[in-house]
Amino acid sequence: MAIEMVTETAGKDVTDMLRNAGLRPTRQRVSLAELLYSKGDRHLSAELLHEEAVAADVPVSLATVYNTLHQFTEAGLLREVAIEGNKTYFDTKVSDHHHFFIEGENKVIDIPGEGVGIGELPAIPEGMEVVHVDVVVRLRKKS
Amino acid sequence: MAIEMVTETAGKDVTDMLRNAGLRPTRQRVSLAELLYSKGDRHLSAELLHEEAVAADVPVSLATVYNTLHQFTEAGLLREVAIEGNKTYFDTKVSDHHHFFIEGENKVIDIPGEGVGIGELPAIPEGMEVVHVDVVVRLRKKS
DNA sequence: ATTTGTGCAAATCGTTTGCATCTGA
DNA sequence: TCAGATGCAAACGATTTGCACAAAT
């Protein structure tokens, strides 16, 4: 019953979140949003989210997952993290922060708190402005 | 004539560079290496290098360009920079440094000198070691 | 009713691979 | 000679798109 409440509440939150973002709260979008936001900060690929959705008896097509992820990103609900060559990861935490990347495991982890301080920004070229600073600390298992 | 000399010299350097790296200085590899290293530090995709090669009357296949880029990378002559989702960029500057990325133009630029200082590294998770720290400062044209 | 979203399958893009053919030491 | 390199075309994985169908306002 507590679980029911949580689920309902999450559903409501998510519905509002979508509406506020100007996105129709369709079955699929609500379900995907719940998967994305009900487990803390996450970093996932479209493929992985699709698998989770199917596993959760929310059969969405992979195409819709891609569409949805991009719509969420445009709406500012997600951030794309470019860390690795071919695969795209989406980060449910949109505020400023940086990442660890575990090589070999292809795993992305938030760097907690203000873990990294950029000493000073370099001179920005003429007529340009900074959109974002990404720091990726690549890790491997100690040998 | 000055140009001839430069070309020959570059060819020689490049041949040695390849030999030292344990790579046979074949026609294609020498040509690609010259394109890569005769214009200062560069950041290019396989596709772009292939186009340059063809334009320079060095018809290599795209597959060979890919192979070559990876061999050079393994040999430590290039570095792969993961900046953007789908495309892979190779950096002819292998020493430690960071990058500007111009959004919209898909252009990668070295941050000169010690432009960026990482204040302090965050706590590294148990049993892990840092392979590399990548900093990407994303820029857009000021509006 | 109208507009917007969804699913499927086919198309695309970047990259890799298998294999027959060439080439450098 | 002959291991190693190349080219081509086909294979591939991730992502996208076109279009008929379904659902939300």
Coordinates of N, CA, C and O (backbone and C1' of nucleotides) in Angstrom, one line a residue, chain A residues 11 14-19 22-34 58 60 64-65 67-68 71-72, chain C residues 3-7, chain D residues 22-25:
Chain A
G11 N 3.8 8.9 -10.3 CA 3.1 9.0 -11.5 C 2.6 10.5 -11.7 O 2.7 11.1 -12.7
V14 N 5.4 12.9 -12.2 CA 6.0 12.7 -13.6 C 5.0 13.4 -14.6 O 5.5 14.0 -15.5
T15 N 3.7 13.1 -14.4 CA 2.8 13.7 -15.3 C 2.9 15.3 -15.3 O 2.9 15.9 -16.4
D16 N 3.0 15.8 -14.1 CA 3.2 17.3 -14.1 C 4.5 17.7 -14.7 O 4.5 18.7 -15.4
M17 N 5.5 17.0 -14.4 CA 6.8 17.3 -15.0 C 6.7 17.4 -16.5 O 7.2 18.3 -17.1
L18 N 6.0 16.4 -17.1 CA 5.9 16.4 -18.5 C 5.1 17.5 -19.0 O 5.4 18.2 -20.0
R19 N 4.0 17.8 -18.3 CA 3.1 18.9 -18.7 C 3.9 20.2 -18.7 O 3.9 21.0 -19.6
G22 N 5.9 20.8 -21.4 CA 5.2 21.0 -22.7 C 5.1 19.7 -23.5 O 4.9 19.7 -24.7
L23 N 5.2 18.6 -22.8 CA 5.1 17.3 -23.4 C 3.8 16.6 -23.0 O 3.5 16.5 -21.8
R24 N 3.1 16.1 -23.9 CA 1.9 15.3 -23.5 C 2.3 14.1 -22.7 O 3.1 13.3 -23.1
P25 N 1.6 13.9 -21.6 CA 1.9 12.8 -20.7 C 1.3 11.5 -21.3 O 0.3 11.0 -20.7
T26 N 1.9 11.0 -22.2 CA 1.3 9.7 -22.8 C 1.8 8.5 -21.9 O 2.7 8.6 -21.1
R27 N 1.1 7.4 -22.1 CA 1.5 6.2 -21.4 C 3.0 6.0 -21.4 O 3.6 5.8 -20.4
Q28 N 3.5 5.9 -22.6 CA 4.9 5.6 -22.7 C 5.8 6.6 -22.1 O 6.8 6.2 -21.4
R29 N 5.6 7.8 -22.3 CA 6.4 8.9 -21.7 C 6.4 8.8 -20.2 O 7.4 8.9 -19.5
V30 N 5.2 8.6 -19.6 CA 5.1 8.6 -18.2 C 5.8 7.4 -17.7 O 6.6 7.5 -16.7
S31 N 5.7 6.2 -18.3 CA 6.4 5.0 -17.9 C 7.9 5.2 -17.9 O 8.6 4.9 -17.0
L32 N 8.3 5.7 -19.0 CA 9.8 5.9 -19.2 C 10.3 6.9 -18.1 O 11.3 6.7 -17.5
A33 N 9.6 8.0 -17.9 CA 10.0 9.0 -16.9 C 10.0 8.3 -15.6 O 11.0 8.6 -14.8
E34 N 9.1 7.5 -15.2 CA 9.1 6.8 -13.9 C 10.4 6.0 -13.8 O 11.0 6.0 -12.8
V58 N 6.2 -2.7 -19.9 CA 5.8 -1.4 -20.6 C 6.4 -1.5 -22.0 O 7.5 -1.0 -22.2
V60 N 7.5 -0.6 -25.0 CA 7.7 0.5 -25.9 C 8.7 0.1 -27.0 O 9.5 -0.8 -26.8
T64 N 10.7 4.7 -30.1 CA 10.0 5.6 -29.2 C 10.9 6.0 -28.0 O 11.0 7.1 -27.6
V65 N 11.7 5.0 -27.6 CA 12.7 5.3 -26.5 C 13.6 6.4 -26.9 O 13.9 7.4 -26.2
N67 N 13.2 8.6 -29.4 CA 12.5 9.9 -29.5 C 12.3 10.5 -28.2 O 12.5 11.7 -28.0
T68 N 11.8 9.7 -27.2 CA 11.5 10.2 -25.9 C 12.7 10.8 -25.2 O 12.7 11.9 -24.6
Q71 N 13.4 14.1 -26.7 CA 12.5 15.1 -26.3 C 12.7 15.6 -24.9 O 12.7 16.7 -24.6
F72 N 13.0 14.6 -24.0 CA 13.3 14.9 -22.6 C 14.5 15.8 -22.6 O 14.6 16.8 -21.8
Chain C
dT3 P -5.5 20.5 -36.5 O5' -4.4 20.2 -35.5 C5' -4.6 20.5 -34.1 C4' -3.8 19.5 -33.3 C3' -2.4 19.3 -33.7 O3' -1.6 19.6 -32.6 C1' -3.3 17.2 -33.3
dT4 P 0.0 19.8 -32.7 O5' 0.5 18.5 -31.9 C5' -0.1 18.1 -30.7 C4' 0.3 16.7 -30.4 C3' 1.8 16.4 -30.7 O3' 2.4 15.9 -29.5 C1' 0.4 14.7 -31.6
dG5 P 3.7 15.1 -29.5 O5' 3.2 13.6 -29.5 C5' 2.5 13.1 -28.4 C4' 2.4 11.6 -28.5 C3' 3.8 10.9 -28.5 O3' 3.6 9.8 -27.6 C1' 2.6 10.3 -30.4
dT6 P 4.7 8.7 -27.5 O5' 4.3 7.6 -28.5 C5' 3.2 6.8 -28.3 C4' 3.1 5.7 -29.2 C3' 4.4 4.8 -29.3 O3' 4.0 3.5 -29.0 C1' 3.7 5.5 -31.5
dG7 P 5.0 2.4 -28.8 O5' 5.0 1.7 -30.2 C5' 3.9 1.0 -30.6 C4' 4.1 0.4 -32.0 C3' 5.3 -0.5 -32.1 O3' 4.9 -1.7 -32.7 C1' 5.4 1.2 -33.7
Chain D
dA22 P -4.9 1.0 -35.2 O5' -4.4 2.0 -34.1 C5' -3.2 1.6 -33.4 C4' -3.1 2.6 -32.2 C3' -4.3 2.8 -31.4 O3' -3.9 2.8 -30.1 C1' -3.6 4.9 -32.3
dA23 P -5.0 2.9 -28.9 O5' -4.6 4.3 -28.2 C5' -3.2 4.6 -28.0 C4' -3.1 6.1 -27.6 C3' -4.2 6.5 -26.6 O3' -3.5 7.4 -25.8 C1' -4.3 7.9 -28.5
dA24 P -4.0 7.8 -24.3 O5' -3.9 9.4 -24.4 C5' -2.7 10.0 -24.5 C4' -2.9 11.5 -24.9 C3' -3.8 12.2 -23.9 O3' -3.2 13.5 -23.6 C1' -4.6 12.4 -26.1
dT25 P -3.9 14.4 -22.4 O5' -4.7 15.5 -23.3 C5' -4.0 16.6 -23.8 C4' -4.9 17.5 -24.6 C3' -6.0 18.1 -23.9 O3' -6.1 19.5 -24.3 C1' -6.9 16.9 -25.7

